[in-house]
Coordinates of C-alpha atoms in Angstrom, one line a residue:
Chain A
X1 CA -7.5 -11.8 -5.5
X2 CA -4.3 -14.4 -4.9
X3 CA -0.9 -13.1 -3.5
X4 CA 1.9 -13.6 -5.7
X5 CA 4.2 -16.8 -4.3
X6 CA 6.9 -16.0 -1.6
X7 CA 8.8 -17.6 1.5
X8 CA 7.0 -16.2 4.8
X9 CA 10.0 -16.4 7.4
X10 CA 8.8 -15.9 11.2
X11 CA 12.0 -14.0 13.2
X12 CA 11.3 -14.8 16.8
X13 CA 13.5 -11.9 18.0
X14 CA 14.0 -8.3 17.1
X15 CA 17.8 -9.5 16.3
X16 CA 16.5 -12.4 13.9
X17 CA 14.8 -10.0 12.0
X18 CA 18.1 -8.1 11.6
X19 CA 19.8 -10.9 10.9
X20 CA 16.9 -11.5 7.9
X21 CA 17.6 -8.2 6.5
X22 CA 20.9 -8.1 6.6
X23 CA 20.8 -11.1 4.5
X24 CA 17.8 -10.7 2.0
X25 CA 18.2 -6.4 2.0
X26 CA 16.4 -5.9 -1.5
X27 CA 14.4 -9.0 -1.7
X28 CA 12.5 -9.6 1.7
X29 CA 9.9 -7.0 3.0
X30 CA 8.8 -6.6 6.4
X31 CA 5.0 -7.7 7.4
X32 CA 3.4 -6.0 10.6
X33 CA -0.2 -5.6 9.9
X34 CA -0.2 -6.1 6.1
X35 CA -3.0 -4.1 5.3
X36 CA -0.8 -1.8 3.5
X37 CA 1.6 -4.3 1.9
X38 CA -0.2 -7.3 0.7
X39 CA -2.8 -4.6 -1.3
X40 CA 0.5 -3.6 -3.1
X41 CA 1.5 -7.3 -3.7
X42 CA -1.8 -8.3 -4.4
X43 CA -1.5 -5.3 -7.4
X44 CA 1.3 -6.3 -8.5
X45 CA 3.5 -3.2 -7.5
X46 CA 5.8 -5.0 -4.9
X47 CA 6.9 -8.9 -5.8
X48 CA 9.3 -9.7 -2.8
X49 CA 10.7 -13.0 -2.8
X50 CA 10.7 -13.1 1.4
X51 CA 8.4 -11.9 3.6
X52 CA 9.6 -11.3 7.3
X53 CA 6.7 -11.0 9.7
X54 CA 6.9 -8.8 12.9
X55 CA 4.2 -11.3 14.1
X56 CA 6.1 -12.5 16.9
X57 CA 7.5 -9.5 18.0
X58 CA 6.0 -8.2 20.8
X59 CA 8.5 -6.3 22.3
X60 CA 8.0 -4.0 19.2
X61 CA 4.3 -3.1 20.6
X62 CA 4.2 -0.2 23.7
X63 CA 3.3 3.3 24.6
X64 CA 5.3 4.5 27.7
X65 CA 6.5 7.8 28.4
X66 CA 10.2 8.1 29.4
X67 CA 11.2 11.5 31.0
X68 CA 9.4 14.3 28.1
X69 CA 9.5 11.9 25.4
X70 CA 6.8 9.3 24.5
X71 CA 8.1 6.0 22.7
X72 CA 5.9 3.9 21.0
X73 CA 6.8 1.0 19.2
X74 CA 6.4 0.3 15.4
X75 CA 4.1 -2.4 15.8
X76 CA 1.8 -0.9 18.6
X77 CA -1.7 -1.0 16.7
X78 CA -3.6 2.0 15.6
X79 CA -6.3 0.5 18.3
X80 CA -4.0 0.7 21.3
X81 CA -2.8 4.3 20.4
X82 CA -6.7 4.8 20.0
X83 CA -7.2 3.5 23.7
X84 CA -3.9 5.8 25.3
X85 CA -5.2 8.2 27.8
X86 CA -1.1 9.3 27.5
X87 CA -1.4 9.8 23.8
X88 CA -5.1 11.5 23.8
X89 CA -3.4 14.0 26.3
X90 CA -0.6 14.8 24.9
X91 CA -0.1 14.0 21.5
X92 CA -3.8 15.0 20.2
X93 CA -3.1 15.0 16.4
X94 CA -1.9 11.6 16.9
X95 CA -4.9 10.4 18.3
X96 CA -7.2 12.4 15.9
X97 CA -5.3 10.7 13.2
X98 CA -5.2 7.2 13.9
X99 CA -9.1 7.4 14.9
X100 CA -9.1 8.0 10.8
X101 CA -7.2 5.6 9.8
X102 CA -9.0 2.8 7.6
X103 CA -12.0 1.3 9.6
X104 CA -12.5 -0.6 12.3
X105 CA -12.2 -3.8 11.0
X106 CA -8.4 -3.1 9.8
X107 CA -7.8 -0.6 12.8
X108 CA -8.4 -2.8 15.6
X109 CA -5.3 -4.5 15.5
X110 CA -4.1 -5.5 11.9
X111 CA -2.8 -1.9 11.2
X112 CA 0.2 -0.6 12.9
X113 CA 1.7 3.1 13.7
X114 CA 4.9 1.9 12.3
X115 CA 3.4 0.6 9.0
X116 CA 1.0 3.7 8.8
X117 CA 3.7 6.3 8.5
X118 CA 6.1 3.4 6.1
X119 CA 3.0 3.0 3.9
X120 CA 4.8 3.9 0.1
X121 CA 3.1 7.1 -1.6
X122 CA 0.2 6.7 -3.6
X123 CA -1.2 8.2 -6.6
X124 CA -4.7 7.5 -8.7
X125 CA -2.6 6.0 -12.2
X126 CA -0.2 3.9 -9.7
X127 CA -2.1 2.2 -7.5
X128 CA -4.4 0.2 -10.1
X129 CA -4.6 -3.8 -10.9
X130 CA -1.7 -4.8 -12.7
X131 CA -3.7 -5.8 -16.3
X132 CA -4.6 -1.9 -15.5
X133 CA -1.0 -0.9 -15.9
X134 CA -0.5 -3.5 -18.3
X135 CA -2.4 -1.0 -21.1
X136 CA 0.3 1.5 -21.1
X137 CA 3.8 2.9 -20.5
X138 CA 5.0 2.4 -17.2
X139 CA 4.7 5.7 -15.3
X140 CA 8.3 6.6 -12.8
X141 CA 7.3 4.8 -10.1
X142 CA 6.7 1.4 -12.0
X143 CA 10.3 1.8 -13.4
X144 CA 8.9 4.0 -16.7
X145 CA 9.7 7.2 -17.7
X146 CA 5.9 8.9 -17.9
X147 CA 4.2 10.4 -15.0
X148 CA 0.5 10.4 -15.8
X149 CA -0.6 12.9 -13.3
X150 CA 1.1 15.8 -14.6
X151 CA 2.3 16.4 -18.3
X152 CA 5.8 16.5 -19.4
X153 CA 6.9 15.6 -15.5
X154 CA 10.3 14.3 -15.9
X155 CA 9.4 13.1 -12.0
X156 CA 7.5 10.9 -10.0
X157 CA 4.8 13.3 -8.1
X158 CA 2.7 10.6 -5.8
X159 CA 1.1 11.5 -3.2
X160 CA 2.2 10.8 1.0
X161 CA -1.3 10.1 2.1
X162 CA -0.2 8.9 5.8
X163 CA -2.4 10.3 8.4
X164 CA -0.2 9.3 11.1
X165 CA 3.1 11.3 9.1
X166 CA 1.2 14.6 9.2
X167 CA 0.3 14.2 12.5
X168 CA 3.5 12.9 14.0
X169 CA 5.7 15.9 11.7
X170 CA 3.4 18.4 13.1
X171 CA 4.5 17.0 17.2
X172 CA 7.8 17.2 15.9
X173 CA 8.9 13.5 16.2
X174 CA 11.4 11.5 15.4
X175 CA 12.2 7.5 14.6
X176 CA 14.9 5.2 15.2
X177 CA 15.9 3.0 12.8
X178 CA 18.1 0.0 13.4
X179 CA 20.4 -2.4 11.2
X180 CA 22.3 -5.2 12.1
X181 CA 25.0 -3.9 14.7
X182 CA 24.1 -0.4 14.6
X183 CA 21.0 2.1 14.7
X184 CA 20.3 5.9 14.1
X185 CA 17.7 8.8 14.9
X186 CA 15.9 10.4 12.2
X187 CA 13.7 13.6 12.3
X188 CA 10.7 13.0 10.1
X189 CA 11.4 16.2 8.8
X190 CA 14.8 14.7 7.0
X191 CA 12.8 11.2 7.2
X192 CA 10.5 11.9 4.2
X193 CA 12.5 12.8 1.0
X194 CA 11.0 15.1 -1.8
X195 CA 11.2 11.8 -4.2
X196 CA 8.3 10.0 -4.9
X197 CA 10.1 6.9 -6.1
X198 CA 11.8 6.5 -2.8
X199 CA 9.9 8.4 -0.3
X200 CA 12.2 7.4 2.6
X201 CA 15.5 8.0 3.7
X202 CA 15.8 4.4 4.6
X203 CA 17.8 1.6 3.5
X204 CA 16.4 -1.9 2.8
X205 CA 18.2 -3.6 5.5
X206 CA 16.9 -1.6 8.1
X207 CA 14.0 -1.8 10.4
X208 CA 11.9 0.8 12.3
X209 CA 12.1 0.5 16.0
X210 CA 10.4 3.4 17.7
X211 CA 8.8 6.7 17.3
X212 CA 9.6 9.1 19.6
X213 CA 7.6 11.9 20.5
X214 CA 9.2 14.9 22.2
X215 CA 6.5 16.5 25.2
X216 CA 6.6 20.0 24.7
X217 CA 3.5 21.3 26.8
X218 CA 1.9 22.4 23.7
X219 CA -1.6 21.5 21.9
X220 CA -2.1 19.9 18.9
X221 CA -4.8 19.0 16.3
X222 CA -5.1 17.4 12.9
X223 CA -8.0 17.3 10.6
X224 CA -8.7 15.8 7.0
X225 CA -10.6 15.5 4.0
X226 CA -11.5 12.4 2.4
X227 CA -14.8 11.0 0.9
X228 CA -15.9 9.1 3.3
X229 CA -15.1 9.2 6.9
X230 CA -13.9 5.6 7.0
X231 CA -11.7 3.5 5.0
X232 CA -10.4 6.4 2.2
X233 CA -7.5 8.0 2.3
X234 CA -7.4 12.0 3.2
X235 CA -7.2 13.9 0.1
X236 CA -5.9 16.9 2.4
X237 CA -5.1 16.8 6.0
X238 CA -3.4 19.0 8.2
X239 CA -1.5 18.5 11.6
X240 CA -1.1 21.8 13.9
X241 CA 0.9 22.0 16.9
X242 CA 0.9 25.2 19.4
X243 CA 2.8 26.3 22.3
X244 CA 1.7 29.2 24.8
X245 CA 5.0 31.1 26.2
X246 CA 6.1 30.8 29.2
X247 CA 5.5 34.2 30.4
X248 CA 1.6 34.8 29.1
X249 CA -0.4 32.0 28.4
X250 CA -2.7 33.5 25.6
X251 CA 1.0 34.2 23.2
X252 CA 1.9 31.7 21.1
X253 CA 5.4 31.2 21.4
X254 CA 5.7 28.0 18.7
X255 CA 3.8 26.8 16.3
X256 CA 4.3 24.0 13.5
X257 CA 2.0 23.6 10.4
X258 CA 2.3 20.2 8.4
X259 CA 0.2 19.9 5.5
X260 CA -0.6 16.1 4.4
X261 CA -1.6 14.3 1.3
X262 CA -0.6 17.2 -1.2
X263 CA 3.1 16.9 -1.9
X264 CA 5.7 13.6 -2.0
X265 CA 5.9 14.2 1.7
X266 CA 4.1 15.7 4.5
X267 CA 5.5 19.0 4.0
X268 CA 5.9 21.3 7.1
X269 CA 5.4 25.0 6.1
X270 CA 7.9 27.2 7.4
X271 CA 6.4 30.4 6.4
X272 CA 2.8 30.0 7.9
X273 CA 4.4 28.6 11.0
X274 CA 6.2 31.7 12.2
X275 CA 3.6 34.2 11.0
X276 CA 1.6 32.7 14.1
X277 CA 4.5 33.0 16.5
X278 CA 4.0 36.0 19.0
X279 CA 0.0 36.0 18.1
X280 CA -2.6 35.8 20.6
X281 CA -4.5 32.4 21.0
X282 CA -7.6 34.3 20.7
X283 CA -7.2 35.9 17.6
X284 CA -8.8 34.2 15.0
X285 CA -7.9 36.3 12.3
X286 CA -4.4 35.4 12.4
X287 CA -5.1 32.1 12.0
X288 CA -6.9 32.4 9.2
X289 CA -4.2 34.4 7.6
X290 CA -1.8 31.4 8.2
X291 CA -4.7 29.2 6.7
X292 CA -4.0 31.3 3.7
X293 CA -0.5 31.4 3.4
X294 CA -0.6 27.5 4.5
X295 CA -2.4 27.3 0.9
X296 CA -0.7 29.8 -1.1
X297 CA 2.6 27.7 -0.1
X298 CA 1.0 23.8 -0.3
X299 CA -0.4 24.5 -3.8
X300 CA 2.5 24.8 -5.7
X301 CA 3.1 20.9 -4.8
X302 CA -0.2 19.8 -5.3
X303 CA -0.8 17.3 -8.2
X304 CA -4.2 16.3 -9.7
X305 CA -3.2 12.1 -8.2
X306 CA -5.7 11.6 -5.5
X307 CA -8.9 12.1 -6.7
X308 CA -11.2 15.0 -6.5
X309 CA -10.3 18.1 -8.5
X310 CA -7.2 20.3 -7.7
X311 CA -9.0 23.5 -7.1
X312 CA -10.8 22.0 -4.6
X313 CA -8.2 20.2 -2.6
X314 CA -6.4 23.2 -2.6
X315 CA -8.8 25.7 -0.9
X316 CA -9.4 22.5 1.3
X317 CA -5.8 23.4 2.7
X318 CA -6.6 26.6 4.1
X319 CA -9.4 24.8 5.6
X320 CA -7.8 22.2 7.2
X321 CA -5.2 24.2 8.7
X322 CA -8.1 26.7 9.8
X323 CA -10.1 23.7 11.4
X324 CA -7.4 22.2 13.0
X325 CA -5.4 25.7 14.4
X326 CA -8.7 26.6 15.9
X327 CA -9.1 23.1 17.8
X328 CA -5.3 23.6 19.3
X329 CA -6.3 27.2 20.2
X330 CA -9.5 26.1 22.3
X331 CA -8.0 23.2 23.6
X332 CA -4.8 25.4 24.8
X333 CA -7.2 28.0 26.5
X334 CA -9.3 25.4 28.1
Chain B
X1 CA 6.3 -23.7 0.9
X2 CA 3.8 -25.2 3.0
X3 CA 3.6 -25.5 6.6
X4 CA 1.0 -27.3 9.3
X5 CA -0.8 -25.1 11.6
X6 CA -3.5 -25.4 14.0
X7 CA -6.1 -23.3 15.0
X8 CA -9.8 -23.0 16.3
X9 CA -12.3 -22.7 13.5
X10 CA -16.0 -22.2 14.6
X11 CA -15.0 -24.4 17.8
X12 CA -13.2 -27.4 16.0
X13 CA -9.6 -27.9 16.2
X14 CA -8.8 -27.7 12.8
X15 CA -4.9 -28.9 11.5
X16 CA -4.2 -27.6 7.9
X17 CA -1.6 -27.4 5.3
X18 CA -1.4 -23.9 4.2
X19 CA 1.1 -22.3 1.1
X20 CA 2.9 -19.1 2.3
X21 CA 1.0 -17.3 0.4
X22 CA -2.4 -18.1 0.6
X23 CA -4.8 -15.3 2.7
X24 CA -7.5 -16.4 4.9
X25 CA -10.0 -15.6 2.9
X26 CA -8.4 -18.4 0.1
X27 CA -7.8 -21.4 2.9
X28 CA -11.5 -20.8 4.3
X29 CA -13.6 -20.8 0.5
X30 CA -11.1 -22.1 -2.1
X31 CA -9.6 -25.0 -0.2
X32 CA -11.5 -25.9 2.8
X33 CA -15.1 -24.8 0.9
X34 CA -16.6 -22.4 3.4
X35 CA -18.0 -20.0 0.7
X36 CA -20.1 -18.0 3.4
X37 CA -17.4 -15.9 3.7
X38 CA -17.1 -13.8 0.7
X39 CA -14.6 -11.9 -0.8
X40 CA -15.6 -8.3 -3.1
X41 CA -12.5 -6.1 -3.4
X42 CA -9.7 -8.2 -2.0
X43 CA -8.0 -5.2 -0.9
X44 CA -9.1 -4.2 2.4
X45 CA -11.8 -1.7 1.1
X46 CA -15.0 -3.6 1.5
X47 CA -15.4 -5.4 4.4
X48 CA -17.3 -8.6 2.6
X49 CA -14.8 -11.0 3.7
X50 CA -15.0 -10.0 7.7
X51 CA -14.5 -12.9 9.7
X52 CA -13.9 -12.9 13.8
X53 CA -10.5 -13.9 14.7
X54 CA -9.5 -14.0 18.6
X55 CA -12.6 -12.1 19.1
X56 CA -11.5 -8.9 17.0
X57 CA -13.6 -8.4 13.5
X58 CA -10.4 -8.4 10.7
X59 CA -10.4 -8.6 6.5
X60 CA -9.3 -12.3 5.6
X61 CA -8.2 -11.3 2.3
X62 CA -5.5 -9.1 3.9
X63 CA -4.9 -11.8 6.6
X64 CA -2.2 -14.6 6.0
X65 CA -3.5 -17.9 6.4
X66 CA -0.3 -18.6 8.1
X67 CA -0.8 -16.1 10.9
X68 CA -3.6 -17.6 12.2
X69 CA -1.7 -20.5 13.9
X70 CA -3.2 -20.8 17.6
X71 CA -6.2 -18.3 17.0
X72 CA -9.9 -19.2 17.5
X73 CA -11.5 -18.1 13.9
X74 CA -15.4 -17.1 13.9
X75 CA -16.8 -17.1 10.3
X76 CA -20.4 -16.9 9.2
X77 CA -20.8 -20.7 9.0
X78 CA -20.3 -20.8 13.1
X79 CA -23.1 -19.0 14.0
X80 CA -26.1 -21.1 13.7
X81 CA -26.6 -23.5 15.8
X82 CA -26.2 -27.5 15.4
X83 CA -30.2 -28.0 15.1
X84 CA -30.1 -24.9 12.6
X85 CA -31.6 -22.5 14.2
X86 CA -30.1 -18.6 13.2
X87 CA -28.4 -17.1 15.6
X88 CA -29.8 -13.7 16.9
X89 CA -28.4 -11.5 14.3
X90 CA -29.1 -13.2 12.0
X91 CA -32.6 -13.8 12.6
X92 CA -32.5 -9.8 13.1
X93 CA -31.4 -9.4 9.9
X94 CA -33.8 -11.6 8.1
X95 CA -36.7 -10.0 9.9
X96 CA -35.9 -6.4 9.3
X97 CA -34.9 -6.5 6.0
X98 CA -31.4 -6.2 6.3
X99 CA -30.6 -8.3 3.6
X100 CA -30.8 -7.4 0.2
X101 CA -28.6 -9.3 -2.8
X102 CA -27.0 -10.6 0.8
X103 CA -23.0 -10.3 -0.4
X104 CA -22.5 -8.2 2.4
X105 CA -24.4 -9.7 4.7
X106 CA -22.0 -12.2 6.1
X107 CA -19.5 -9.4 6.7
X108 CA -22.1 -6.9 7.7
X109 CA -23.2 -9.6 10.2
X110 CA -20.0 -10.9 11.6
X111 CA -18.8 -7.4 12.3
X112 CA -21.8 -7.1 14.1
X113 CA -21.2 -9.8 16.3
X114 CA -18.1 -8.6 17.0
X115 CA -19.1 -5.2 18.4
X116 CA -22.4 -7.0 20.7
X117 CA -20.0 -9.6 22.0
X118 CA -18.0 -7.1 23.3
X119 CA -20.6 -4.5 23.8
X120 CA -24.4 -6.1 24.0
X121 CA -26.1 -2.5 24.5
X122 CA -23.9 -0.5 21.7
X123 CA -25.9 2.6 20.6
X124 CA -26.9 3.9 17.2
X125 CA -23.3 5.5 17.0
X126 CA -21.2 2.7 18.3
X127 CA -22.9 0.8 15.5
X128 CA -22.6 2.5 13.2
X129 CA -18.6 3.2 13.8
X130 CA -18.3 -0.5 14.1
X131 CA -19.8 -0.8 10.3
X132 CA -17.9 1.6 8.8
X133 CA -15.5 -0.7 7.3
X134 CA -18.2 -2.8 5.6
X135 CA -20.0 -1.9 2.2
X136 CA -23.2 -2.5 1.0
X137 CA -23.5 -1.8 -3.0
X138 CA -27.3 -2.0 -2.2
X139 CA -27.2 1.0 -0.2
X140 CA -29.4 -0.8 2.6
X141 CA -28.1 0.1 5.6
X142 CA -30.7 2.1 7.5
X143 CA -32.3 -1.5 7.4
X144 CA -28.9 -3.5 8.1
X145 CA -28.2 -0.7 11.6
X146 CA -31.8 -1.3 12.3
X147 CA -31.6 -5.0 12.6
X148 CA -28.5 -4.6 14.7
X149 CA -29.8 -2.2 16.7
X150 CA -33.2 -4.5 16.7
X151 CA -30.9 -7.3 18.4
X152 CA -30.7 -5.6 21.7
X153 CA -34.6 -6.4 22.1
X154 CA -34.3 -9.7 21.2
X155 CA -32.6 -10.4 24.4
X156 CA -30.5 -13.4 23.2
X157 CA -33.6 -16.0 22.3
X158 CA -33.0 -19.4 21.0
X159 CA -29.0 -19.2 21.7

């Protein structure tokens, strides 16, 4: 399958890169590991005219920890998160996520963390061969005014199937996003819009610099679904973070529940969160009540997009959020 | 556009012309000929088109020719040696049936050789991780992680 024509442009420097932005905004997109982006060229779904390639960057590639925060840059590879001790300790789900991500042969280096949690949302009547699409209306998201996976939707409802979102919303992170002469920090929670169109609060002349993950002396876990264990995408996924209070170590004091690959966005359920605040660690009951609510909540966004049936994808929530609370809790007590 | 770059292919230096937007995958079988390589999905999902590239196992379809400026590039054609003799694996493969209609062989094989270059006594697991990415629409792969797993014993003859 050929790549459509366009100008590949090198930046040597973060501020080249800027500088290329600033300039081509609309018509450049930004190459890291390209396993992501040149499947949607290849498709047919993006055409840009420029591509800017973080190739030489290297200063955009690190793990360190600074103070209670860990920073990784957007182009540090899935493999090198893979191989952090720092991550594996303290940012669990992130670890447990990015081990899922593609296979091997597109995790060792060519995929990024940066271009995991940019990677556009997806859905089953979208992401097809161009003579595909060519058969029909175009749906919202290829500029139409039909969405295929539910009837009568006067909106676009694809899919956020980025392990490395759930995971990272769950540890409550946040990003920095630059443009030329000035650069701002973003909670993924406000990061991810509800609109499958535009699925980021982003603008096309600015870059991703760093995720920043806050170190809070909790746990964390995330756990999926997807066909097979490499390569797919989840189909549901869940990222769980837990705190123990200060004063007795079996309480739960905080706890975030995000729930992937369902809605637009990973979506962090508020209700099924606090239910587990001021429960025991040990009390497996209450998390599967949470697992409940989790599902009860994540099924009104669910959309029939990803493959699989809906029924099942839903219970597969509760599931998840089951699998993965129960991990956080053992770990925690350990 | 087209720009010159350099790089190591099978251990010549190679200088080539390359478009912006051709992949890998094109340079090496549409315009330098290796067809060895092959390509099945084109999108990542397959693993066919597996070549070695600064000793890490990538996808050339989602690989930019370009990008490869100043990298040593492994691809199934490299592996014999000059009198023709199979390497290892590939001898493996042929004698424990782990070749079927053979497309994914090349890829099956060169992710392999990633994973005991780096790692000569991987286990069944290891293997088996390091595979994942690679298809094979026959369904043979008990045979194709028994011929890499049969590699081990082979202890490196005729390299």
């Amino acid at each position: 399958m050929r790549l459509p024509r366009f100008e590949y442009i090198e930046p040597i420097n973060f501020e080249g890169a800027l500088d290329l932005l600033y300039i081509h905004k609309d018509n450049a997109k930004v190459l890291a590991g390209g396993t992501d982006l040149l499947v949607r060229m290849k498709k047919g779904l993006l055409k840009p005219k420029i591509i800017i390639s973080l190739k030489a960057l290297k200063e955009l590639s690190y793990i360190k920890k600074d103070d209670s925060y860990i920073k990784i840059g957007a182009r540090t590879s899935i493999a090198d998160i893979i191989a952090s001790d720092l991550i594996k300790k303290e940012a669990c789900a992130l670890f447990e996520a990015c081990e899922k991500i593609g296979a091997v042969t597109i995790q060792h280096y060519r995929g990024t963390i940066g271009g995991n949690i940019l990677q556009d949302n997806r859905c089953i009547h979208y992401n097809q061969s161009a003579f595909h699409r060519s058969g029909r209306q175009p749906c919202h998201k290829d500029g139409g005014k039909i969405c295929y996976a539910r009837d009568a939707s006067d909106r676009c409802n694809s899919t956020c199937q980025s392990d490395g979102a759930t995971a990272l919303m769950a540890l409550g992170a946040n990003i920095t996003l630059v443009r030329k002469g000035t650069e701002r920090i973003i909670d993924l929670d406000n990061f991810y819009t509800t609109d499958g169109i535009m699925p980021f609060a982003m603008e096309s002349n600015e870059l991703l610099k760093e995720i920043v993950i806050p170190i809070q002396g909790g746990k964390s876990s995330y756990k999926r679904l997807a066909y097979r264990s490499a390569i797919d995408y989840p189909i549901v996924s869940a990222g769980v973070f837990l705190k123990s209070s200060d004063t007795s170590k079996n309480e739960i004091e905080d706890a975030r529940i995000v729930v992937g690959a369902i809605a637009r966005a990973p979506i962090f359920l508020a209700k099924a969160s606090s239910f587990l605040k001021g429960k025991k660690f040990n009390d497996i009951s209450a998390f599967k009540k949470a697992a409940d609510i989790s599902m009860d909540n994540a099924s009104t966004f669910a959309v029939h997009n990803v493959g699989s049936t809906l029924e099942y994808r839903c219970a597969m929530v509760s599931e998840m959020v089951f699998q993965a609370l129960k991990e956080a809790a053992i770990v925690t007590q350990e | 556009m087209a720009t010159n770059i350099s790089f190591i292919l099978n251990g010549d230096e190679i200088s080539y012309e390359v478009k912006d937007h051709w992949t890998l995958s094109h340079l090496l079988r549409e315009e330098m000929g290796l067809i060895g390589t092959k390509e099945g999905c084109g999108n990542g999902e397959c693993g066919a088109c597996t070549v070695i590239v600064d000793k890490l196992a990538v996808n050339s379809c989602l690989y930019l020719a370009i990008e490869v400026e100043g990298k040593i590039v492994e691809t199934i054609e490299g592996l014999a040696s000059t009198s023709g003799a199979l390497h290892p694996i590939q001898q493996s493969f042929v004698k424990n049936g782990g070749i079927q209609c053979g497309f994914c062989s090349p890829g099956m094989i060169m992710s392999s050789k990633a994973l005991l270059d780096k790692n000569p006594d991987a286990n069944h697991e290891e293997i088996k991780h390091a595979l994942a990415g690679n298809i094979c629409r026959c369904t043979g792969y008990v045979q194709i992680l028994e011929s890499v797993e049969a590699v081990k014993n082979m202890g490196g003859q005729n390299e």
